[in-house]
XYZ file of C-alpha atoms in Angstrom:
640
model
C 15.425 140.822 75.577
C 13.873 137.732 73.954
C 11.414 135.816 76.047
C 12.228 132.103 76.688
C 9.018 130.893 74.985
C 9.815 132.836 71.798
C 13.373 131.536 71.817
C 12.176 127.920 72.044
C 9.701 128.448 69.197
C 12.426 130.015 67.024
C 14.772 127.086 67.639
C 12.054 124.499 66.793
C 11.198 126.382 63.594
C 14.841 126.380 62.497
C 15.132 122.634 63.218
C 12.001 121.831 61.217
C 13.232 123.971 58.316
C 16.544 122.129 58.290
C 14.839 118.695 58.508
C 12.247 119.370 55.779
C 14.424 118.406 52.778
C 15.555 115.226 54.504
C 11.993 114.243 55.376
C 10.858 114.952 51.818
C 13.684 112.887 50.372
C 12.847 109.954 52.624
C 9.102 109.870 52.212
C 8.505 110.912 48.614
C 10.803 108.387 46.928
C 9.887 104.759 47.475
C 12.435 102.197 46.294
C 11.038 98.854 47.460
C 9.086 96.657 45.075
C 8.744 92.964 44.167
C 6.305 92.015 41.396
C 6.095 88.638 39.615
C 4.719 89.302 36.134
C 5.662 86.132 34.223
C 5.569 82.420 35.139
C 6.818 79.596 32.921
C 5.770 76.228 34.345
C 6.035 74.274 31.091
C 9.456 72.765 31.798
C 11.030 70.649 34.500
C 11.404 73.704 36.752
C 9.208 76.757 37.319
C 10.785 79.999 36.097
C 9.681 83.378 37.465
C 10.394 86.760 35.884
C 10.310 89.427 38.586
C 10.281 93.227 38.623
C 12.440 94.068 41.638
C 14.035 97.033 43.376
C 17.310 95.097 43.469
C 18.869 92.767 40.915
C 21.933 92.014 43.055
C 20.525 88.818 44.607
C 21.831 85.279 44.876
C 20.140 81.954 45.591
C 20.813 82.390 49.300
C 18.781 85.643 49.291
C 15.713 84.010 47.710
C 13.181 81.617 49.232
C 10.099 80.050 47.646
C 7.119 78.446 49.397
C 4.734 76.607 47.084
C 1.420 75.213 48.363
C 2.638 75.613 51.921
C 5.936 73.745 51.483
C 9.465 75.120 51.044
C 10.955 74.280 47.645
C 14.555 74.329 46.459
C 15.674 77.384 44.469
C 17.569 76.131 41.414
C 19.048 79.424 40.184
C 18.804 83.186 40.530
C 19.981 85.444 37.696
C 18.850 88.413 35.630
C 17.271 88.775 32.202
C 20.229 90.871 30.986
C 22.686 88.185 32.128
C 20.720 85.627 30.132
C 20.942 87.895 27.071
C 17.202 88.426 26.799
C 16.273 91.422 24.638
C 14.584 94.285 26.471
C 12.404 96.950 24.850
C 11.828 100.181 26.805
C 9.748 103.212 25.873
C 10.000 106.486 27.791
C 6.827 108.619 27.781
C 7.898 112.086 28.970
C 5.679 114.982 30.039
C 6.843 118.067 28.036
C 4.197 120.484 29.370
C 5.196 124.064 30.167
C 4.193 123.600 33.824
C 7.546 121.839 34.308
C 9.520 124.938 33.311
C 9.246 126.206 36.887
C 12.428 125.420 38.771
C 13.956 124.028 35.583
C 12.312 120.655 36.310
C 11.962 119.854 32.609
C 15.664 120.304 31.941
C 16.478 118.104 34.955
C 14.150 115.405 33.602
C 15.800 115.450 30.174
C 19.304 115.399 31.639
C 18.546 112.473 33.959
C 16.639 110.417 31.359
C 19.364 110.848 28.721
C 22.051 109.917 31.240
C 20.141 106.818 32.392
C 19.519 105.695 28.795
C 23.248 105.742 28.060
C 23.876 103.430 31.027
C 21.272 100.786 30.115
C 22.421 97.193 29.340
C 23.636 96.526 25.825
C 20.710 94.235 24.963
C 18.194 97.088 25.469
C 16.306 98.906 22.722
C 14.818 102.268 23.655
C 12.195 104.611 22.216
C 11.106 108.024 23.485
C 7.669 109.636 23.122
C 6.867 113.241 23.911
C 3.427 113.091 25.593
C 2.542 116.614 24.547
C -0.475 117.936 22.737
C 0.353 115.828 19.657
C 2.031 112.837 21.427
C 4.949 112.531 18.989
C 7.734 109.958 18.694
C 11.016 111.689 19.553
C 13.097 108.594 18.853
C 11.980 105.270 17.416
C 12.834 101.934 19.006
C 16.609 101.629 18.642
C 19.576 99.925 20.276
C 21.779 102.969 19.521
C 21.514 104.302 23.065
C 23.774 107.394 22.629
C 21.674 108.482 19.635
C 18.455 108.081 21.612
C 19.947 110.007 24.545
C 20.903 112.842 22.170
C 17.318 112.939 20.825
C 16.026 113.253 24.400
C 18.227 116.281 25.088
C 16.693 118.052 22.097
C 13.052 117.653 23.212
C 10.862 120.782 23.197
C 8.027 121.896 25.444
C 4.285 121.647 24.746
C 1.371 123.532 26.347
C -0.634 120.301 27.020
C 0.005 116.730 28.199
C -1.516 113.512 26.773
C -0.228 110.523 28.750
C -2.979 108.089 27.635
C -2.202 108.804 23.979
C 1.503 108.387 24.762
C 0.986 105.047 26.523
C -1.198 103.795 23.670
C 1.498 104.785 21.161
C 4.232 103.210 23.281
C 2.309 99.914 23.401
C 2.002 99.963 19.609
C 5.812 100.246 19.305
C 6.381 97.103 21.392
C 6.022 93.704 19.753
C 4.377 90.535 21.057
C 7.471 88.452 20.346
C 8.020 85.788 23.006
C 11.147 86.030 25.140
C 11.320 89.845 25.116
C 10.946 92.067 28.169
C 8.667 95.084 27.614
C 8.588 98.194 29.822
C 7.032 101.651 29.574
C 8.417 104.422 31.809
C 6.133 107.449 32.247
C 7.415 110.729 33.709
C 4.390 112.871 34.635
C 4.369 116.310 36.227
C 0.598 116.776 36.408
C -2.755 115.630 35.071
C -3.531 114.497 31.522
C -5.162 117.394 29.666
C -5.162 116.494 25.950
C -5.605 112.718 25.418
C -8.169 111.615 22.853
C -8.392 108.005 24.052
C -9.823 106.735 27.334
C -7.774 105.675 30.313
C -9.160 102.114 30.286
C -8.167 101.720 26.619
C -4.545 102.597 27.396
C -4.547 100.315 30.417
C -5.995 97.390 28.450
C -3.241 97.699 25.825
C -0.625 97.309 28.567
C -2.376 94.263 30.018
C -2.922 92.595 26.635
C 0.772 92.829 25.691
C 2.125 92.014 29.156
C 3.894 95.373 29.466
C 5.096 96.614 32.852
C 4.492 100.305 33.539
C 6.900 102.268 35.761
C 5.603 105.723 36.671
C 7.593 108.702 37.945
C 5.087 111.079 39.539
C 6.266 114.639 40.184
C 4.184 117.045 42.267
C 1.177 114.665 42.329
C 1.517 113.570 38.707
C -1.594 111.993 37.158
C -3.477 109.702 39.608
C -4.880 107.540 36.803
C -1.401 106.889 35.382
C -0.129 106.029 38.865
C -2.988 103.514 39.216
C -2.101 101.625 36.013
C 0.832 99.666 37.537
C -1.712 97.938 39.799
C -3.153 96.230 36.684
C 0.083 95.917 34.712
C 2.383 94.777 37.541
C 4.595 97.854 37.579
C 6.001 100.400 39.989
C 5.438 104.024 41.061
C 8.039 106.532 42.283
C 6.758 109.880 43.521
C 8.366 113.110 44.672
C 7.345 116.716 45.215
C 10.825 118.186 45.576
C 12.500 119.767 42.528
C 15.875 118.578 43.713
C 14.676 114.962 44.010
C 13.317 114.536 40.470
C 16.705 113.230 39.271
C 17.069 110.536 41.978
C 13.409 109.550 41.482
C 13.926 108.952 37.755
C 17.169 107.079 38.434
C 15.377 104.848 40.948
C 12.561 104.118 38.474
C 14.977 103.318 35.620
C 16.970 101.029 37.906
C 13.810 99.022 38.565
C 12.673 99.077 34.925
C 16.031 98.306 33.305
C 16.231 94.600 34.140
C 14.343 91.596 35.555
C 15.179 89.021 38.196
C 14.855 85.434 36.918
C 14.227 82.798 39.613
C 14.018 79.062 38.872
C 12.852 76.509 41.423
C 11.816 72.857 41.563
C 8.065 73.292 42.021
C 5.439 70.554 42.120
C 3.397 72.573 39.591
C 6.115 72.321 36.933
C 4.784 70.673 33.765
C 1.701 69.387 35.647
C -1.621 70.875 34.563
C -3.518 69.151 37.387
C -1.811 71.217 40.108
C -2.257 74.894 40.904
C 0.709 76.648 42.469
C 0.066 79.039 45.364
C 3.491 80.645 45.826
C 5.140 83.011 48.309
C 8.381 84.512 46.903
C 10.839 86.282 49.232
C 13.913 88.269 48.119
C 15.750 89.680 51.082
C 13.261 91.553 53.227
C 10.665 91.795 50.437
C 8.019 89.171 49.674
C 5.027 88.722 47.390
C 2.505 85.975 46.783
C 0.732 84.830 43.620
C -1.084 81.829 42.110
C -0.631 80.154 38.730
C -1.823 77.121 36.811
C 0.599 74.236 36.546
C 2.177 73.290 33.246
C 1.408 76.589 31.462
C 3.129 79.845 30.476
C 1.503 82.984 31.895
C 2.706 86.522 31.158
C -0.313 88.559 32.274
C 0.083 90.066 35.709
C -3.663 90.192 36.372
C -3.887 86.412 35.855
C -1.362 85.809 38.653
C -3.470 87.255 41.461
C -3.307 85.074 44.583
C -6.223 82.694 44.977
C -8.021 82.967 48.294
C -8.713 79.521 49.706
C -12.032 79.382 51.548
C -12.146 76.815 54.307
C -14.914 74.245 53.741
C -18.043 74.734 55.800
C -21.165 72.718 56.349
C -22.564 74.238 53.140
C -19.534 73.348 50.998
C -21.476 70.507 49.363
C -23.898 72.992 47.776
C -21.035 74.699 45.934
C -20.402 71.539 43.930
C -22.250 70.447 40.774
C -24.174 67.759 42.643
C -24.973 70.303 45.342
C -26.436 72.627 42.708
C -28.714 69.889 41.384
C -29.701 68.989 44.938
C -30.525 72.619 45.734
C -32.654 72.896 42.591
C -34.474 69.674 43.491
C -35.108 70.899 47.028
C -36.408 74.183 45.607
C -38.923 72.323 43.445
C -39.994 70.183 46.403
C -40.404 73.278 48.552
C -42.447 74.970 45.817
C -44.647 71.851 45.465
C -45.203 71.704 49.210
C -46.105 75.388 49.260
C -48.577 74.859 46.426
C -50.065 71.921 48.292
C -50.337 74.033 51.442
C -52.026 76.823 49.521
C -54.408 74.294 48.015
C -55.334 73.037 51.460
C -55.641 76.604 52.664
C -58.166 77.516 50.012
C -59.990 74.163 49.685
C -59.910 72.265 52.954
C -62.497 69.727 53.950
C -64.494 67.234 51.930
C -65.696 68.735 48.662
C -67.539 65.679 47.374
C -71.114 65.935 46.163
C -72.360 64.083 49.244
C -70.706 66.476 51.648
C -71.999 69.518 49.733
C -75.543 68.155 49.802
C -75.271 67.078 53.414
C -76.076 70.605 54.576
C -79.548 70.196 53.061
C -80.230 66.973 54.983
C -80.746 66.474 58.697
C -77.888 67.819 60.779
C -76.879 70.204 58.038
C -77.032 73.243 60.288
C -74.535 71.667 62.696
C -72.211 70.944 59.806
C -72.440 74.549 58.716
C -71.631 75.744 62.218
C -68.580 73.466 62.331
C -67.480 74.871 58.972
C -67.237 78.340 60.487
C -64.081 77.209 62.318
C -62.436 76.187 59.039
C -59.382 78.140 57.918
C -61.230 78.980 54.708
C -63.517 81.127 56.812
C -60.648 83.269 58.114
C -60.771 86.954 57.255
C -57.458 86.830 55.380
C -58.474 84.059 52.994
C -61.985 85.435 52.547
C -60.507 88.824 51.651
C -58.077 87.273 49.152
C -60.842 85.218 47.507
C -63.148 88.233 47.445
C -60.491 90.405 45.798
C -59.792 87.713 43.180
C -63.483 87.303 42.382
C -64.021 91.066 42.208
C -61.065 91.433 39.830
C -62.298 88.583 37.620
C -65.832 89.929 37.579
C -64.671 93.445 36.708
C -62.559 92.109 33.820
C -65.476 90.033 32.529
C -64.020 86.533 32.698
C -65.435 85.278 36.010
C -68.113 83.221 34.197
C -65.506 81.723 31.844
C -63.308 80.656 34.775
C -66.262 79.081 36.575
C -67.319 77.231 33.418
C -63.770 75.901 32.860
C -63.529 74.696 36.465
C -66.915 72.967 36.223
C -66.056 71.255 32.930
C -62.760 69.995 34.430
C -64.562 69.101 37.685
C -62.132 71.039 39.876
C -63.788 71.731 43.259
C -62.670 75.363 43.454
C -64.416 78.696 43.310
C -63.222 81.106 40.670
C -61.617 83.370 43.276
C -59.838 80.465 44.919
C -58.518 79.217 41.585
C -57.250 82.677 40.671
C -55.564 83.027 44.066
C -53.752 79.712 43.643
C -52.865 80.612 40.051
C -51.352 83.942 41.133
C -49.373 82.327 43.971
C -47.959 79.600 41.720
C -47.004 82.092 38.989
C -45.293 84.287 41.576
C -43.316 81.315 42.923
C -42.339 80.373 39.358
C -41.066 83.907 38.763
C -39.013 83.777 41.968
C -37.590 80.385 40.970
C -36.749 81.707 37.490
C -35.023 84.716 39.005
C -33.020 82.398 41.287
C -31.970 80.037 38.476
C -31.293 82.558 35.711
C -30.419 85.663 37.699
C -32.382 87.947 35.339
C -35.826 89.513 34.997
C -36.278 88.012 31.523
C -35.704 84.505 32.894
C -38.179 85.151 35.715
C -40.822 86.335 33.224
C -40.246 83.308 31.000
C -40.668 80.938 33.953
C -43.808 82.755 35.091
C -45.379 82.702 31.612
C -44.513 79.026 31.066
C -45.949 77.923 34.422
C -49.065 80.060 33.921
C -49.579 78.629 30.432
C -49.075 75.071 31.716
C -51.706 75.600 34.410
C -54.229 77.085 31.957
C -53.674 74.404 29.320
C -53.729 71.737 32.032
C -57.233 72.787 33.098
C -58.375 72.955 29.484
C -56.869 69.540 28.709
C -58.610 67.995 31.716
C -61.903 69.580 30.648
C -61.564 68.368 27.027
C -60.641 64.875 28.144
C -63.656 64.755 30.446
C -65.954 66.039 27.686
C -64.651 63.387 25.257
C -65.245 60.644 27.830
C -68.738 62.031 28.449
C -69.621 61.869 24.761
C -68.175 58.341 24.467
C -70.438 57.208 27.302
C -73.519 58.901 25.864
C -74.669 56.108 23.456
C -74.378 53.441 26.178
C -76.170 55.741 28.606
C -79.091 56.226 26.233
C -79.317 52.467 25.686
C -79.371 51.839 29.446
C -82.004 54.543 29.911
C -84.112 53.016 27.153
C -83.814 49.635 28.871
C -85.024 51.054 32.192
C -88.000 52.655 30.439
C -88.899 49.313 28.833
C -88.726 47.765 32.285
C -91.457 50.146 33.483
C -89.411 52.910 35.117
C -90.379 56.530 34.677
C -87.847 58.945 33.179
C -86.668 60.318 36.571
C -86.445 56.807 37.985
C -84.515 55.667 34.933
C -82.045 58.550 35.202
C -81.589 57.771 38.896
C -80.885 54.107 38.174
C -78.490 54.875 35.312
C -76.567 57.433 37.408
C -75.776 54.707 39.939
C -74.642 52.189 37.340
C -72.464 54.258 35.025
C -69.033 55.683 35.854
C -67.746 59.235 35.867
C -68.161 61.643 34.155
C -71.638 60.591 33.021
C -72.524 59.159 36.426
C -71.513 62.358 38.221
C -73.426 64.610 35.806
C -76.635 62.541 36.011
C -76.367 62.485 39.812
C -76.074 66.274 39.731
C -79.124 66.487 37.453
C -81.210 64.376 39.822
C -80.018 66.334 42.854
C -81.065 69.605 41.201
C -84.426 68.039 40.298
C -85.011 66.981 43.915
C -84.247 70.526 45.009
C -87.077 71.794 42.794
C -85.511 72.494 39.433
C -87.248 71.262 36.260
C -85.681 68.071 34.898
C -85.402 69.479 31.365
C -83.685 72.600 32.652
C -81.117 70.544 34.568
C -80.411 68.390 31.497
C -80.068 71.454 29.244
C -77.742 73.051 31.790
C -75.529 69.958 31.684
C -75.415 70.065 27.880
C -74.420 73.735 27.911
C -71.847 73.279 30.683
C -70.101 70.408 28.868
C -70.677 71.948 25.414
C -72.003 68.603 24.136
C -74.158 68.878 21.014
C -74.980 65.163 21.136
C -76.354 65.410 24.673
C -78.260 68.551 23.693
C -79.940 66.599 20.857
C -80.840 63.800 23.265
C -82.340 66.299 25.713
C -84.242 67.937 22.858
C -85.640 64.546 21.843
C -86.750 63.878 25.428
C -88.397 67.318 25.678
C -90.289 66.863 22.391
C -91.449 63.370 23.393
C -92.730 64.641 26.744
C -94.711 67.376 24.947
C -96.182 65.419 22.009
C -96.015 61.861 23.389
C -94.672 58.687 21.780
C -92.401 55.743 22.550
C -89.472 57.311 24.398
C -87.361 54.148 24.629
C -87.505 53.643 20.849
C -86.613 57.283 20.352
C -83.619 56.987 22.662
C -82.424 53.828 20.873
C -82.673 55.617 17.531
C -80.658 58.566 18.842
C -78.080 56.142 20.296
C -77.738 54.235 17.000
C -77.293 57.533 15.145
C -74.519 58.581 17.505
C -72.776 55.218 17.175
C -72.924 55.386 13.371
C -71.655 58.971 13.391
C -68.777 58.040 15.718
C -67.853 55.169 13.402
C -67.838 57.572 10.453
C -65.712 59.984 12.456
C -63.179 57.217 13.113
C -63.038 56.324 9.420
C -62.439 59.967 8.473
C -59.687 60.240 11.109
C -58.023 57.132 9.718
C -58.189 58.453 6.169
C -56.766 61.876 7.152
C -54.052 60.498 9.474
C -51.484 60.504 6.680
C -52.257 64.130 5.865
C -51.998 65.130 9.519
C -48.654 63.381 9.870
C -47.421 65.048 6.684
C -48.491 68.426 8.030
C -46.593 67.839 11.266
C -43.450 66.717 9.431
C -43.554 69.611 6.981
C -44.183 72.069 9.806
C -41.291 70.819 11.950
C -38.843 70.294 9.078
C -37.674 73.938 8.588
C -36.988 74.741 12.284
C -35.559 71.266 12.885
C -33.218 71.502 9.898
C -32.233 75.010 11.016
C -31.295 73.743 14.499
C -29.217 70.923 13.017
C -27.379 73.322 10.718
C -26.773 75.719 13.621
C -25.210 72.924 15.675
C -23.067 71.762 12.755
C -22.000 75.215 11.493
C -23.045 78.177 13.702
C -21.127 80.723 11.589
C -23.254 79.797 8.590
C -26.566 80.432 10.410
C -25.554 83.417 12.588
C -26.124 86.042 9.827
C -29.840 85.208 9.976
C -29.941 86.508 13.562
C -27.295 89.253 13.418
C -28.028 91.065 10.141
C -31.068 93.093 9.107
C -31.603 91.065 5.932
C -31.394 87.835 7.944
C -34.056 89.029 10.377
C -36.291 90.072 7.483
C -35.891 86.636 5.887
C -36.744 84.920 9.176
C -39.885 87.055 9.457
C -40.926 86.186 5.895
C -40.236 82.486 6.517
C -42.314 82.446 9.712
C -45.183 84.196 7.939
C -45.136 81.702 5.047
C -44.926 78.803 7.510
C -48.008 80.056 9.373
C -49.906 80.437 6.091
C -48.875 76.950 4.984
C -49.764 75.336 8.308
C -53.156 77.062 8.293
C -53.803 75.900 4.729
C -52.869 72.283 5.500
C -55.015 72.302 8.636
C -57.961 73.553 6.605
C -57.440 70.797 4.042
C -57.172 67.891 6.497
C -59.932 69.053 8.862
C -63.274 67.376 8.006
C -66.240 68.032 10.258
C -68.549 65.047 10.745
């Protein structure tokens, strides 16, 4: 006697076994699709070419919403009714794995039968995607002949769908007004293709070909993914008995196109973009297209996502970009200013620095302990910078450059600010260019500007110092004639003359009051400013103080010599000005002419940068230019 529980289980098992084929037939074969793959908005109406699961639709079954508004549908027809030529290529898997269950013979029988029933304006080709990917039948409108060729196809041990798709695309022309479709029947993975998947997919996209895939028993996942890019369709089944209906469903979709015309605002108007929702029966799809143009690439019709404006919408505009860049520069400048205050707060004038040696200096020093410069963080940063500079051997050079430019910073402080500014420049370059190379270029440019800026300030100050030297010696000689001693004369002159001479003489007298020999302070100034003229004046003063003589006459003689030499220097500069200008013109002429020619005819200049011989010639030209510039500089440079 059978127990009730076993009886119930047996009944459920029988029911599931009976329902399995029905469930497989319902779930494996999908027959609903709606894909717009061509838009013609160049005329008075917008015309859509649609890959659809049904071509039995009228104007009452179709609705169009463009830019949020319902528009009138002018006509609904099919490409075959309009007499448009249609080229189809079947790429069939002939691998021996399909011999099981006679699947291969079912595929050939169904494909040949479907080919014979295609519209009269259709041309068909068949490719066997086997190991060699051969053309079984060339593109022909003799459908019975093509069907007969399909029935005679043979098996192959391998499958090469990518090669087959590539070959199918080569059979289809780019002629306007033709519909192009590739139907792939795959019973497993690609095992023998010699070209890459993306190459086959790009050929479909470039030619505007729709791919319809019939996937049996899993098929090839990469082939099934291609319709996403090409605007096609996939039918899949795992049941041997359903391979025929699956192919018939795929061919029904691939055999024709729905043509919908409507009165859109984007018709023949390039200033308007059309965001469209197309509905045919219960199916709908949305896409976007440019007004007044013809578009036959499915990937270009992807719907545009409209982002609602926010408070930051202004910064997405061109003016917003410029504003953001300006704000970035302002923020960087403010940060540099803050760093400058962080490392060099307080009064750094000569009076304030010497105030600690006068009465009340100890109190001033105690107040300075509360300064932010005395914090452990900043002291550590400055100490690390100074240690690094000292280890590398250029601490003395940095200090000398800062003193010549009269920048009230220690070497460590200057290096800290330099590093911070270069880092900010690199960050800004990375933000603006989006690449490491751009960041490095910004960092190098800003670092070079800072270094050359300090050097330029130092050179300008040294030139002004030497220009003031003859007048200074004359004033000093006048004070000596009036009965002043040399220290008294230097003190008086330092108060009368402007910077930089006034500052340097004040520094000399301050050092002398603190116990340093006057000659040593003057020699130190000459070395710091690298002034040969001042060194000669100091030498004259030292000799006079050792051997005696009329110092004011000696100073006047030195001053007259300097004035005469400066006049001679000016005459030489005037005489060599033409040569200097010629050197500049000749030096800038080759690169300038090259830039002009590149703007006028880039194709003519490009071989210099893209070919080996061109790069060699550029190297030779740059070398000769450097030699020529060095030669001209040597010729026009006259030391006085």
